[in-house]
Amino acid sequence: MSHQKESPDQRIGVILPVPVGQVYDYLVPSSLKACPGNIVTVEFGRQKLQGLVWHEEREADISVSKLKYISDVIPDISFSPENLRFLKWAASYTMAPLGAILKMMVSVPNIFTPLKRPRLQLSPLGDPDINFSTRVFNPQQKEAIAFIKNQISKGYSVTLLDGITGSGKTEVYLDVLSECLAKEQQALILLPQIALAPQIADRFEKRFGVSPTLWHSSLTQSQRRISWKRICSGQAKVVIGARSSLFLPYAHLGMIVVDEEHDHAYKQEEGIIYQGRDLAVARAYLGQIPCILASATPSLETVYNCETGRYHRIRLESRYGVAQFPVVSLVDLRERTRQKEGKYWISTPLAIRLEETVAVGEQALIYLNRRGYAPLTLCRACGERLQCPYCSAWLVDHRKYGRFLCHYCGHGVNLATTCQKCGAEDALVACGPGVERIVEEIAARFPSFRTAMISSDTVEDADAMAHIAAKINNHDIDVIIGTQMIAKGHHFPDLTLVGVIDADLGLSGGDLRASEKTYQLLHQVAGRAGREQKPGHVYLQTYTPDHPVLASLISGDRDAFMSQEMEARKRGNMPPFARLASLIFSSFHRENVEATARAFMRCAPRAPDILVLGPAPAPLSIIRGKHRWRILLRTPRTLSIQSVIRHWMKQVKIPSSVKVKIDIDPYSFL
Ligand SMILES: [Zn+2]
Ligand SMILES: [Zn+2]
């Protein structure tokens, strides 16, 4: 059959939300018109899928007779060129297929299918009547606002708002947003943890008189649908979201704020691996818009970019009102062990202070970044450690659930007292504390204290967090026992004491960011104390009182710590002075995974400035029954590490039983 017509059908390239890289060719019947950015319905295999028009014209490498026609063009939805640029860039940077990134952009089931029964009008939120009245700021804030507002007109810029906890960073960026809103553009505020969203949303509402659009994983499907449509149509002016909100198809994004930019929660470790902060900066660049990074303890990467002139830096140094950063003291646990004070997890100095604090009607936070009751259980009779049968990890005692749980695969068994290995009864002992054990100790030693435990096991979403925060503010709670979930962003005026059970946790291990991360976390936890008139006090329990991280928390000299760390990274030629990527091989077959990793190593790129380490079994050598091996690659900053890997991967045949995951700029080395 001949296809010779007067005007040949338009041939377009379409990407589909499926995890493959290809652009597929389709034909457009003459009755329809499709441009890049349009969403079209096509046949793909046996399914009907909606895809994104990528190219208007395609080179003909498949004959027209083999192509299918698109069946329709979805009305009223079109992705802007900026979204297409971001999609392409994100796929190339993360080394993920285009279709996988598109899938993230349209991550609402059946988003393009019209609802059968139209719901009530989408929004009483409608077109917001934004209140642009001005506020009172201190001179530093005024200067910061003026500076950033001036940047807005210049297109792309990155500004670090480097301000101590309580210095009013949020007020500054909210004020700057007004400039963006006045220009009818959208603004995105990224938060590392969605439990913080209600607080920021509330402040935004108080400031502007309208509520922002939220985007995070605990929205219901219909909420997601509404938010997505509002964002895509441009109706949503301000979006507050978790890292995944970076991938939404904004109609006209005018500014991005990354709050707590140093937070490791911005790193997505599952599926497509990416660092949300870095993608935010890239998105700002592609859209030629300003990006604001805010932190009290900025990451070394960001500080490096400030020092080399890529980013601007504005310091906010005065704490709001009279509040000062709390006094930090160390409790030397070596000393206490010598004095045989081993029975409790809360040392005597901290316990005394805790009692005093509650006695005068103030509140305390006991911090331990470890879920459950005990991280390890062993048998007194045979020495067996309770381990997950599917992972090289210990089972964690979670008394709250009555289970031993694996934190990597979720495998659980009922709590027992009999050893499965040797059969000894009442022989299993819990080793080390988790937050549940601290709650138990406080209940035993201070039965009158009203406690609240905050961890991902007790506080599942933003609503639960808001509920518990209200109880704390109401003074229905004396002592909070919490994991890092409580370390961030919360403001409790009567909280004056912070006790850190194990300040050394996180300092050991091969993670190149261990010191930086521990410093940031402890600094943040410490910042919970004494946020208003009453002075705060922090006790850090440690076996390594001389560690530079602890020394700098005592002296309060953050910048000295940062420059020490920077020096160490420079000496080791580690990020931000070089680029890293991990290749992680996994398979149910141990031999295959090892053979593939070794095959990669044989073809490893060889150049004097490229370093390849491995292959070696991962520290977590088995997860969910899959064996894991790793290779670490280091290149100079001037080289595209992705290109190096692309070239490398072409030379090795990967068996279908082995999965290769590429982690650009890895944060986890497990
Ligand atoms: Zn045993
Ligand atoms: Zn497991």
Tab-separated table of C-alpha atoms and ligand atoms in Angstrom, residues 387-395 405-412 622-625, ligand 2:
chain	number	residue	atom	x	y	z
A	387	GLN	CA	20.268	-11.223	62.081
A	388	CYS	CA	17.878	-10.744	59.189
A	389	PRO	CA	17.801	-13.897	57.053
A	390	TYR	CA	17.617	-11.752	53.876
A	391	CYS	CA	20.085	-8.953	54.655
A	392	SER	CA	23.476	-8.574	56.232
A	393	ALA	CA	21.909	-6.520	59.007
A	394	TRP	CA	20.892	-7.037	62.601
A	395	LEU	CA	17.282	-7.283	63.599
A	405	LEU	CA	12.471	-5.850	62.570
A	406	CYS	CA	14.972	-5.492	59.777
A	407	HIS	CA	15.409	-1.813	58.874
A	408	TYR	CA	16.490	-2.666	55.336
A	409	CYS	CA	13.846	-5.070	54.075
A	410	GLY	CA	11.126	-4.802	56.718
A	411	HIS	CA	11.314	-8.506	57.599
A	412	GLY	CA	10.004	-9.107	61.104
A	622	ILE	CA	23.077	-8.700	51.119
A	623	ILE	CA	19.754	-6.841	51.039
A	624	ARG	CA	16.458	-8.628	50.475
A	625	GLY	CA	18.367	-11.715	49.471
B	2	ZN	ZN	16.332	-7.630	55.977
